[in-house]
Tab-separated table of N, CA and C in Angstrom:
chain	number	residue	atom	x	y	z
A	1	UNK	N	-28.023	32.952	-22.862
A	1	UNK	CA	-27.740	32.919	-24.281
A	1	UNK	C	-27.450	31.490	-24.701
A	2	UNK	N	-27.904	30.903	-25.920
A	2	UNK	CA	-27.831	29.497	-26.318
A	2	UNK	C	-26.940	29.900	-27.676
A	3	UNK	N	-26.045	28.967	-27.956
A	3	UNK	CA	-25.180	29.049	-28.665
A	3	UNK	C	-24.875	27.374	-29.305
A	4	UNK	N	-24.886	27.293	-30.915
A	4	UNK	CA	-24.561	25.966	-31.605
A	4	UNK	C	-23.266	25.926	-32.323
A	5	UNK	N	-22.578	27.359	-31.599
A	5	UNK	CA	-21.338	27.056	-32.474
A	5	UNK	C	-19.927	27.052	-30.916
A	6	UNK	N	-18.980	26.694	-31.338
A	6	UNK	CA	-17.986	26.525	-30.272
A	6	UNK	C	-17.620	27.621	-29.671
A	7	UNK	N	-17.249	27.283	-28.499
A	7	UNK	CA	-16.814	28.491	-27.460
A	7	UNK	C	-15.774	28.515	-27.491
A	8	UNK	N	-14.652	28.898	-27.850
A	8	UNK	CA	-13.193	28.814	-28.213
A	8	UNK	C	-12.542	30.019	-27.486
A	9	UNK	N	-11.250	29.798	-26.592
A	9	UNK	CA	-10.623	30.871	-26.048
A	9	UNK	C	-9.678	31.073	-26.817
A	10	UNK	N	-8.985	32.540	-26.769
A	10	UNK	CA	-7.979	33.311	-27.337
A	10	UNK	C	-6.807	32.317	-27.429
A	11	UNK	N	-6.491	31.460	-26.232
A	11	UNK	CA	-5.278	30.975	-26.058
A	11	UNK	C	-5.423	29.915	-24.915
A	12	UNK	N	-4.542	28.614	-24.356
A	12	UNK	CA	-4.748	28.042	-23.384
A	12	UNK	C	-4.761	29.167	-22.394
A	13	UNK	N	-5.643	27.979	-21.360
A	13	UNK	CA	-5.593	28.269	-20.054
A	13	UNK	C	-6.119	29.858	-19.782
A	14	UNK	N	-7.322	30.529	-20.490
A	14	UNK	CA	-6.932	31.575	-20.196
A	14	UNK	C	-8.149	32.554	-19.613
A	15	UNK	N	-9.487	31.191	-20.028
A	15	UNK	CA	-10.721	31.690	-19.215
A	15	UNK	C	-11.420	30.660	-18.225
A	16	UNK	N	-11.962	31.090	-17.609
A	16	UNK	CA	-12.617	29.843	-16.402
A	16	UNK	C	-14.065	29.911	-16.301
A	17	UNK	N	-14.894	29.146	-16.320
A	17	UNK	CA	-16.266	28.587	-16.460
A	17	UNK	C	-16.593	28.843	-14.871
A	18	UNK	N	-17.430	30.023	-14.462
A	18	UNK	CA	-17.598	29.880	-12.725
A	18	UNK	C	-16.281	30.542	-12.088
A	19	UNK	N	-16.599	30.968	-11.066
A	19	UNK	CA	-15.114	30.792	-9.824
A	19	UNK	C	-15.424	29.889	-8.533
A	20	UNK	N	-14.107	30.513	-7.519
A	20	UNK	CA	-14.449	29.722	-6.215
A	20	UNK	C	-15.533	29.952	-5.592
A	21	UNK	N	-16.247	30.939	-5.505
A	21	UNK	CA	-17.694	31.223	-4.938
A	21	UNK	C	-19.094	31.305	-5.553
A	22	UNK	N	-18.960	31.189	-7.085
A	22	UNK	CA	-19.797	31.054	-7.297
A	22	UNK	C	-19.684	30.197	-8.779
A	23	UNK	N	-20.091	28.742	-8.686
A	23	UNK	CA	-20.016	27.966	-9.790
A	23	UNK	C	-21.361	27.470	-10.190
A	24	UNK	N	-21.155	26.852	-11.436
A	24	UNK	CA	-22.264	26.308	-12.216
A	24	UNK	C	-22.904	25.078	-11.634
A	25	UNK	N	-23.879	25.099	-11.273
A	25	UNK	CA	-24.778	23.196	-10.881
A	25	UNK	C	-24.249	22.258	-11.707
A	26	UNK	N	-25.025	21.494	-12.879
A	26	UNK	CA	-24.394	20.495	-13.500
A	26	UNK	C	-24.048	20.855	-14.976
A	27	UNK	N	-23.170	20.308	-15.342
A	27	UNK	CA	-22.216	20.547	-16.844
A	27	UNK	C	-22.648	19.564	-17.573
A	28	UNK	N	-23.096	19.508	-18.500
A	28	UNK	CA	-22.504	17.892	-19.299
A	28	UNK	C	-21.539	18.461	-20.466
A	29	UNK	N	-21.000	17.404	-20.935
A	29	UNK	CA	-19.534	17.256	-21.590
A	29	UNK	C	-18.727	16.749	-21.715
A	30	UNK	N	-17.782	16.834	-22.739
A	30	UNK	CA	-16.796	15.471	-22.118
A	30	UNK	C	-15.434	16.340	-21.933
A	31	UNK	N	-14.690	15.477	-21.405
A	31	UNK	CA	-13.247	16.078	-20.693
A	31	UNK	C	-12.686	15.281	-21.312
A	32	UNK	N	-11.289	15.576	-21.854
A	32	UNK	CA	-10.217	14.762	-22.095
A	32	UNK	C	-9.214	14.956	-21.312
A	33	UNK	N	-8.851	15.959	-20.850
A	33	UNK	CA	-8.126	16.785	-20.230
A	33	UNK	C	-8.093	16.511	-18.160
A	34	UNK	N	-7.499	16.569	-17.623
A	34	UNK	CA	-7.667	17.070	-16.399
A	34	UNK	C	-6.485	17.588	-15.621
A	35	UNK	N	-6.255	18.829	-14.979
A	35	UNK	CA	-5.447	19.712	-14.894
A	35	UNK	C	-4.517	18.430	-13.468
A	36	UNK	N	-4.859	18.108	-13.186
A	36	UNK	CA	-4.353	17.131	-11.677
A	36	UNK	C	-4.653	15.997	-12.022
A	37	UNK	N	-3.944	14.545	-10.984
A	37	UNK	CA	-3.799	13.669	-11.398
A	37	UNK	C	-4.491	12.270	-10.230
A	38	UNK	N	-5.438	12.972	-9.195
A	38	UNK	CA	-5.758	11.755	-8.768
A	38	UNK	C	-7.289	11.660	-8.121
A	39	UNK	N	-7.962	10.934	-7.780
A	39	UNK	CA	-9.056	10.683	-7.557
A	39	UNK	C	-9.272	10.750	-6.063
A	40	UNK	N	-9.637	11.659	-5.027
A	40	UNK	CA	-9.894	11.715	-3.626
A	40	UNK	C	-11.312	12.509	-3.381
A	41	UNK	N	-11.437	11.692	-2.145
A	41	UNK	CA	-12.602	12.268	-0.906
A	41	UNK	C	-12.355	12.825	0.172
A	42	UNK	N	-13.791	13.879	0.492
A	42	UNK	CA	-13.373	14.449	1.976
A	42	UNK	C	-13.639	13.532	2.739
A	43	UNK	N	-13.135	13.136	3.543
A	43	UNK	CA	-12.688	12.673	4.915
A	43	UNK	C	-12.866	13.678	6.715
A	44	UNK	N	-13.514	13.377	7.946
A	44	UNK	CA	-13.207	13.805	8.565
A	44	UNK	C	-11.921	12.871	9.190
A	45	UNK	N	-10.753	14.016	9.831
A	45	UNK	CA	-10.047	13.578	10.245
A	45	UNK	C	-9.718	14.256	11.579
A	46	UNK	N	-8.368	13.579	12.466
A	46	UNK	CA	-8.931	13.589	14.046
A	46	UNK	C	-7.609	14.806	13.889
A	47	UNK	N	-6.952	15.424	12.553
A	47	UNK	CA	-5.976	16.525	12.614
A	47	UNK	C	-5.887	16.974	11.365
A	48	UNK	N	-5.175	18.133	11.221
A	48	UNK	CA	-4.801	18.719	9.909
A	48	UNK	C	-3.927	18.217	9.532
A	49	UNK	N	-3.674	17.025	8.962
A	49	UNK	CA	-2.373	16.310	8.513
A	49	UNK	C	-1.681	17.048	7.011
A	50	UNK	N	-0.846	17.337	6.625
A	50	UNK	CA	-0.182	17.585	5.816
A	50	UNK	C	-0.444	16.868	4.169
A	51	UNK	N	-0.366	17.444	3.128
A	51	UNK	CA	-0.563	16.518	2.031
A	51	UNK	C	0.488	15.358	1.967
A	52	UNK	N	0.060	14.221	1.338
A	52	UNK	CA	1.340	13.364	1.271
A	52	UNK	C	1.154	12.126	2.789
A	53	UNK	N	0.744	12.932	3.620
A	53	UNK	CA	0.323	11.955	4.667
A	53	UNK	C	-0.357	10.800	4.295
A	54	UNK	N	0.199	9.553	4.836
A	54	UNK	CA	-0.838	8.367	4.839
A	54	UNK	C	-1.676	8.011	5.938
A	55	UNK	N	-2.655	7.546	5.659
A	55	UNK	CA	-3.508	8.049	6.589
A	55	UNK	C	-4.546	6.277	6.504
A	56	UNK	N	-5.317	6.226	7.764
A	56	UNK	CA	-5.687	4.460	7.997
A	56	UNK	C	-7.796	5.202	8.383
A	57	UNK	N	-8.082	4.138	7.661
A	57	UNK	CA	-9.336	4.631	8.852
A	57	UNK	C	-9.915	4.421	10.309
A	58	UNK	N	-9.779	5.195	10.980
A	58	UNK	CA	-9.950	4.753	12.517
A	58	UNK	C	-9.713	6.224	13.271
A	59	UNK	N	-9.618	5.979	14.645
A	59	UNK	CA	-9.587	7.193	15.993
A	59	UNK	C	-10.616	7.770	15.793
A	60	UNK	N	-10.731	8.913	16.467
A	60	UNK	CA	-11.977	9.709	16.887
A	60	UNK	C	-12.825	10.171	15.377
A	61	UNK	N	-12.257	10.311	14.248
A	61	UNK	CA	-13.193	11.030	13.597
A	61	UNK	C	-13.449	9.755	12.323
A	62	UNK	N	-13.250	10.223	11.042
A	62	UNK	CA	-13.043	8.756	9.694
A	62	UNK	C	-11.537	8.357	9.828
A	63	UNK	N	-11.015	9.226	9.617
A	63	UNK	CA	-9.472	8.918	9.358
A	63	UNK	C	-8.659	9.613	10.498
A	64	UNK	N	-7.469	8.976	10.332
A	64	UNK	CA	-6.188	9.216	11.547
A	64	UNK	C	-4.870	8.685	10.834
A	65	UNK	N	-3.851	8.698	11.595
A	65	UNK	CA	-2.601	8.280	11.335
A	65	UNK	C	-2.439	7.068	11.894
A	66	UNK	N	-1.234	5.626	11.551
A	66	UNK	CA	-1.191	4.856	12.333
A	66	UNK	C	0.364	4.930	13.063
A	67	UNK	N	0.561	3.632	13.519
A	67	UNK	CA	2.007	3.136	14.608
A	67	UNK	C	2.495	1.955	14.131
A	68	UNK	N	1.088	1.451	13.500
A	68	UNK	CA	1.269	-0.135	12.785
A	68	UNK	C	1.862	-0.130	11.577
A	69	UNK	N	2.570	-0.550	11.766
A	69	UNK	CA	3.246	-1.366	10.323
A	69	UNK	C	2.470	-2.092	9.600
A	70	UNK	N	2.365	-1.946	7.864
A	70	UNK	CA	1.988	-2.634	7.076
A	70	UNK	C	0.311	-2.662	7.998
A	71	UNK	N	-0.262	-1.156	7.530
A	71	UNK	CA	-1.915	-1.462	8.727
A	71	UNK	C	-2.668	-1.523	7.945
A	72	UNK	N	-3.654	-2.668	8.093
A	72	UNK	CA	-4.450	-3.088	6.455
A	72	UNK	C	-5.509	-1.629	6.642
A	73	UNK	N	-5.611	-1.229	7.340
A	73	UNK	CA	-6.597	-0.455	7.505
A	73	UNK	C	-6.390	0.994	6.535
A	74	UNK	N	-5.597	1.139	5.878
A	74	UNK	CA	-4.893	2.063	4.846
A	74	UNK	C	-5.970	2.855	4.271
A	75	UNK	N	-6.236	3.961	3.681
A	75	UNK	CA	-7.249	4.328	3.157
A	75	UNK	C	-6.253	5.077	1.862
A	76	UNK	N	-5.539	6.198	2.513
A	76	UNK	CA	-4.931	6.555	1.431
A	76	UNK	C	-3.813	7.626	1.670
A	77	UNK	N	-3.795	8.699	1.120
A	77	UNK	CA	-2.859	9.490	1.339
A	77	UNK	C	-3.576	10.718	0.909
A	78	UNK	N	-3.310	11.824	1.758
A	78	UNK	CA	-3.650	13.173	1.755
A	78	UNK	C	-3.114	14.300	0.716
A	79	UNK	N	-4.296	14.752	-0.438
A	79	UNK	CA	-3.779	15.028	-1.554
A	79	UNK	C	-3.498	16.468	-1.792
A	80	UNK	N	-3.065	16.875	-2.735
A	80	UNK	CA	-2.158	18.403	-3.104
A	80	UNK	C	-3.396	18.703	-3.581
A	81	UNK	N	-4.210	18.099	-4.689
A	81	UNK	CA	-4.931	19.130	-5.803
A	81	UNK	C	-5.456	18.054	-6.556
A	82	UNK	N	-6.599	17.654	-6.055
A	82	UNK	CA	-6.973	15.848	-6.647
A	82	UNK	C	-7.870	17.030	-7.938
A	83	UNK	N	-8.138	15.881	-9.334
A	83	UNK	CA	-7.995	16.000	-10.341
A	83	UNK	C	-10.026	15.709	-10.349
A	84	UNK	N	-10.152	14.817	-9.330
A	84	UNK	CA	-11.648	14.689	-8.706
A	84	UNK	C	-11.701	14.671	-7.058
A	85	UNK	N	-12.803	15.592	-7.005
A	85	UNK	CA	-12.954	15.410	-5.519
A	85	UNK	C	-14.309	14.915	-5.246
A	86	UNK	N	-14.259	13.801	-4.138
A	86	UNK	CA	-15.934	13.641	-3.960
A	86	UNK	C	-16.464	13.570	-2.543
A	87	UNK	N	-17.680	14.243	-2.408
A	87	UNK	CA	-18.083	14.819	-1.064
A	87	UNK	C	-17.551	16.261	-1.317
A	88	UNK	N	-17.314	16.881	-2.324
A	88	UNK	CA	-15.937	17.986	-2.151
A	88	UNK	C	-16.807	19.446	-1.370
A	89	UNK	N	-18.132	19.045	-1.087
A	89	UNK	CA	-18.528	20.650	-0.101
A	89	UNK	C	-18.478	19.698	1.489
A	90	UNK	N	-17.969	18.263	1.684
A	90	UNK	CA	-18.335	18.215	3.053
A	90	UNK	C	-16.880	18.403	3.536
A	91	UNK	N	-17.109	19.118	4.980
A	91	UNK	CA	-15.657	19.271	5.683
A	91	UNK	C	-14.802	18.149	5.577
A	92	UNK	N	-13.388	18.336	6.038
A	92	UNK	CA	-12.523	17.782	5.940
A	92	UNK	C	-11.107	17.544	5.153
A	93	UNK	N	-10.337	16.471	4.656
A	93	UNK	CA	-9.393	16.383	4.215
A	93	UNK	C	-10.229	15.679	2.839
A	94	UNK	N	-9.012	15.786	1.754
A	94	UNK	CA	-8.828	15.193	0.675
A	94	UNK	C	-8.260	14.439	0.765
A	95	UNK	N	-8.326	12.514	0.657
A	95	UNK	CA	-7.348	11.477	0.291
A	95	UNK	C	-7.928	11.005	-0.801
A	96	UNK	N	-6.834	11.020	-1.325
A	96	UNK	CA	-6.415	10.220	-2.727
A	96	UNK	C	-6.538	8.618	-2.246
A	97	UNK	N	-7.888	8.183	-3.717
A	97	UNK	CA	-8.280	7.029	-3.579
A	97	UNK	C	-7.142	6.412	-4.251
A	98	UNK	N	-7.149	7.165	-5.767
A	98	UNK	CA	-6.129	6.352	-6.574
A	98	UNK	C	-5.398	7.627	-7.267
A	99	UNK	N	-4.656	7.104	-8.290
A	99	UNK	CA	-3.843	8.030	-9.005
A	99	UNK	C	-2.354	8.595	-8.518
A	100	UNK	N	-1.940	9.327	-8.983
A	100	UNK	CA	-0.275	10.012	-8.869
A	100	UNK	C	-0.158	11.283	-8.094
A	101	UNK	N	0.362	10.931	-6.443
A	101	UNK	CA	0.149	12.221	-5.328
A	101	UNK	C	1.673	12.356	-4.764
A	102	UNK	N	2.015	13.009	-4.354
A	102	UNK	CA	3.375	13.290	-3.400
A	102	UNK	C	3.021	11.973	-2.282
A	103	UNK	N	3.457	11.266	-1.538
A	103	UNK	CA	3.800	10.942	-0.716
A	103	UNK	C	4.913	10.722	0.499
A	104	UNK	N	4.682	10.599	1.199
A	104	UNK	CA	5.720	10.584	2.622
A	104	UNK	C	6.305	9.508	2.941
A	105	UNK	N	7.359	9.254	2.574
A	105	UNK	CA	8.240	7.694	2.419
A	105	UNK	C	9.437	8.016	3.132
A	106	UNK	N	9.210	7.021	4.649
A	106	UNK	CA	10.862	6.264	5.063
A	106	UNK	C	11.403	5.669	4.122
A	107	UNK	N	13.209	6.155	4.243
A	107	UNK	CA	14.016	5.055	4.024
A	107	UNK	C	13.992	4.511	3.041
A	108	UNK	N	14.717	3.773	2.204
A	108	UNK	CA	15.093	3.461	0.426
A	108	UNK	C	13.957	2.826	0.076
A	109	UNK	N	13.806	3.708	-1.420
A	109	UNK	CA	12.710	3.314	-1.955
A	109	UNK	C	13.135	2.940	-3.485
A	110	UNK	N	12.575	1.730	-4.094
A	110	UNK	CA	12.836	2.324	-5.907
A	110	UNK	C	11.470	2.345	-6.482
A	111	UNK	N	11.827	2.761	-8.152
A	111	UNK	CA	10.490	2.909	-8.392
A	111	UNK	C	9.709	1.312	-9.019
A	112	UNK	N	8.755	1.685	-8.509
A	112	UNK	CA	7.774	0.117	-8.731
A	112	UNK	C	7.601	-0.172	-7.515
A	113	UNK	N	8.017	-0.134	-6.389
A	113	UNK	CA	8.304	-0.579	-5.259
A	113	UNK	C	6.732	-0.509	-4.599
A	114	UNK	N	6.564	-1.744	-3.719
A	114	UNK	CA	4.918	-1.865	-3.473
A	114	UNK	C	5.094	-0.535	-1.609
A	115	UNK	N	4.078	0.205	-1.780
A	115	UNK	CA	4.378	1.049	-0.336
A	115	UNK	C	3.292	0.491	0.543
A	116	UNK	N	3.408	0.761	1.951
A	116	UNK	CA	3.000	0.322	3.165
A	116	UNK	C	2.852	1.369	4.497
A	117	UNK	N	2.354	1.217	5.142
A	117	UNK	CA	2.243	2.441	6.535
A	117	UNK	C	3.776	1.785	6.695
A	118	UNK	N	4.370	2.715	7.570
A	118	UNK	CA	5.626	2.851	8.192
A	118	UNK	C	5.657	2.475	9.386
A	119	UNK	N	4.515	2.429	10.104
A	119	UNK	CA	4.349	2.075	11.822
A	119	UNK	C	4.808	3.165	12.449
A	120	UNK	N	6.153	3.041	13.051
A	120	UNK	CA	7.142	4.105	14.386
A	120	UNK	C	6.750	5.446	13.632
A	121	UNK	N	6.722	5.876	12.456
A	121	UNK	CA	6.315	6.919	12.202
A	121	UNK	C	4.994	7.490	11.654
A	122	UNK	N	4.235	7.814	12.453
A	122	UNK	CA	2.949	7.732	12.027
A	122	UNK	C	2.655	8.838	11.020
A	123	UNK	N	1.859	8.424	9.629
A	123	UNK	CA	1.851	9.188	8.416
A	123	UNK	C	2.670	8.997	7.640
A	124	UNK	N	3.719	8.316	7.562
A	124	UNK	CA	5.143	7.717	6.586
A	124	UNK	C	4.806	6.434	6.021
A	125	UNK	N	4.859	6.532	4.941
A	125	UNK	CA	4.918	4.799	4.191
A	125	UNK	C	6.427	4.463	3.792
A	126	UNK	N	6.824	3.082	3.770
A	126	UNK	CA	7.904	2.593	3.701
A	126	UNK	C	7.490	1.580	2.490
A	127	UNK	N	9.180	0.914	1.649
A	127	UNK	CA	8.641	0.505	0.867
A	127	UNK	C	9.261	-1.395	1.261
A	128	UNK	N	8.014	-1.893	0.697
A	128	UNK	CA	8.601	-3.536	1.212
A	128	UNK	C	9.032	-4.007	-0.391
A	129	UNK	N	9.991	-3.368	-1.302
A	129	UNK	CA	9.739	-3.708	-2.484
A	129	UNK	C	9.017	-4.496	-3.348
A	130	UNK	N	9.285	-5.761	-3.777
A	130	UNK	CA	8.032	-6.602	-4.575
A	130	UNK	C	7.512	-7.642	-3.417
A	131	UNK	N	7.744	-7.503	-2.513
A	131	UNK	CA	6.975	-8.720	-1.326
A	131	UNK	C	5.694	-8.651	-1.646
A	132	UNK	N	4.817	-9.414	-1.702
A	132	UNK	CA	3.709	-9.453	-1.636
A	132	UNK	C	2.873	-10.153	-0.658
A	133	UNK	N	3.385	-10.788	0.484
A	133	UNK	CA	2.569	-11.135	1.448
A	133	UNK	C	1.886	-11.192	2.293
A	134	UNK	N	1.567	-9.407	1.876
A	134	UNK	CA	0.507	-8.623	2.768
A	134	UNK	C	-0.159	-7.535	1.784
A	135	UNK	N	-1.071	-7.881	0.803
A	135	UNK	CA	-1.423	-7.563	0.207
A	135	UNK	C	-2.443	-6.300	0.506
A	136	UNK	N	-3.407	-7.096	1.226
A	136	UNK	CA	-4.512	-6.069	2.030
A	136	UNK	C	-3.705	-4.614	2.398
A	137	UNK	N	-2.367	-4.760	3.442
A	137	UNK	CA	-1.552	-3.606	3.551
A	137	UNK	C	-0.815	-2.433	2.325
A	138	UNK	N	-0.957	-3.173	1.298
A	138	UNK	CA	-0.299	-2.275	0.434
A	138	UNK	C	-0.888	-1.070	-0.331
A	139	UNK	N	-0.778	0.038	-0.238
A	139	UNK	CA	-1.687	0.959	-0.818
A	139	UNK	C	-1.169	1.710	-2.124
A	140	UNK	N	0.105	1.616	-2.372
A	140	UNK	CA	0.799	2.461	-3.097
A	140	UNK	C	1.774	1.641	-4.316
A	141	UNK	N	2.139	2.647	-5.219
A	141	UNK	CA	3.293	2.133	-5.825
A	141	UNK	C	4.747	3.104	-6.530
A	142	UNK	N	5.838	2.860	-5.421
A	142	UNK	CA	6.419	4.156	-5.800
A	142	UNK	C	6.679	4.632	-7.294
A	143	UNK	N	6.804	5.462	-7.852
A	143	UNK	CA	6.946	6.398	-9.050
A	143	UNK	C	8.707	7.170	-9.202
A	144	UNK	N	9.602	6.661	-8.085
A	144	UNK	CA	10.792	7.383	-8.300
A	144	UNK	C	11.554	6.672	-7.242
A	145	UNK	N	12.658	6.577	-7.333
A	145	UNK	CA	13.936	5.863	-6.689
A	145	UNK	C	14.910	6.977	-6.155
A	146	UNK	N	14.908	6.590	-4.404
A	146	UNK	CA	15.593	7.353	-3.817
A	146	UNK	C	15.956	6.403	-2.883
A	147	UNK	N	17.332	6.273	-2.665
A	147	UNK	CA	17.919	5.422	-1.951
A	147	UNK	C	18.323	5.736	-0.671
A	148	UNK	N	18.389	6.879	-0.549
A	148	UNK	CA	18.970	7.375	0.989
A	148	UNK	C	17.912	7.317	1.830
A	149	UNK	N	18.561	6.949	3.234
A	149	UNK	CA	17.849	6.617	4.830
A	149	UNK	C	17.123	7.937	5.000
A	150	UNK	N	16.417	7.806	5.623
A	150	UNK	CA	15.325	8.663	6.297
A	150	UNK	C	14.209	9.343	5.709
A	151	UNK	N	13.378	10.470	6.138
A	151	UNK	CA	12.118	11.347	5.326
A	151	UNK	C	12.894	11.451	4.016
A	152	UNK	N	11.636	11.449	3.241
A	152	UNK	CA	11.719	12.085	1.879
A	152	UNK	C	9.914	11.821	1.310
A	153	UNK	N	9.769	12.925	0.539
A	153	UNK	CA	8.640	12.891	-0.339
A	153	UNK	C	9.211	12.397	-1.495
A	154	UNK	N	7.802	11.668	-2.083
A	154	UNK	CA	7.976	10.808	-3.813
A	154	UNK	C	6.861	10.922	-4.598
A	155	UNK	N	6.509	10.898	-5.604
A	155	UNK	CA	5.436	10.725	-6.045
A	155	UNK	C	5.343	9.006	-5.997
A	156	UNK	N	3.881	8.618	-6.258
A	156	UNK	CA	3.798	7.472	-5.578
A	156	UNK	C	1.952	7.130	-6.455
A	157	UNK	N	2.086	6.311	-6.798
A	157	UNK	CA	0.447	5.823	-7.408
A	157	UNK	C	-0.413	5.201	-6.531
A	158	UNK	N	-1.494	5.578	-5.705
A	158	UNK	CA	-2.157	4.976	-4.717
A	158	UNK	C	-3.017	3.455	-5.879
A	159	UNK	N	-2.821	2.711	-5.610
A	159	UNK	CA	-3.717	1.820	-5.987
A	159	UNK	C	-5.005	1.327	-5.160
């Protein structure tokens, strides 16, 4: 059926174009809107890492965890519900290229704060606040201030 007048639902949120098994080829249109907030790819990786994980490229598969501190090799962090996915039918993980994801942060953080792999804990970013002398290493930028020692999740802007 071809239609020149608008498709308008009853109310938000309340019909869906396609489902999970069976969706539409290509759309055109424009979006203003997008229900999630960050931009990631599938990735093979050498485990099922957790969302929020930071993650380097290297070991047996694309991506892995590191040991290194500040490891330029950073790719990104493993996402909840990216807003774009690309590669999104090939196996694997979702990391968030860019945009606003949970992340996995050692130890005091504030917000603005530039983030980094953690090293001793592999999948944890730590924050080196405004240092900038390892630029290549920096992947993130925290989004919330939490001062207390040890694990904690943050939201965090991959740059």
């Amino acid at each position: 059926t071809i239609t020149t007048q608008a498709i308008l639902p009853s109310a938000n949120v309340t019909y869906a174009i396609g489902s999970t098994t069976a969706w539409y080829s290509t759309i055109y249109g424009t979006s203003i809107h997008a229900q999630y907030a960050d931009l990631a790819e599938s990735y093979y990786a050498d485990a099922d890492y957790d969302p929020g994980t930071v993650v380097v490229f290297g070991g047996e598969e694309e991506i892995t965890t590191t040991t290194t501190s500040h490891d330029t090799r950073v790719a990104g962090v493993i996402s909840t519900d990216p807003a774009y996915l690309m590669n999104d039918s090939s196996p694997g993980l979702a990391v968030a290229l860019r945009g606003k994801v949970p992340t996995k942060v050692l130890g005091p953080v504030k917000k603005g704060d530039l983030l980094v792999s953690a090293g001793a804990n592999p999948g944890w970013a730590t924050s080196i606040g405004k240092d900038q002398s390892r630029p290549m290493a920096v992947f993130g930028k925290a989004l919330e201030t939490d001062l207390s020692e040890g694990e904690k999740v943050i939201f965090a802007v991959i740059i």
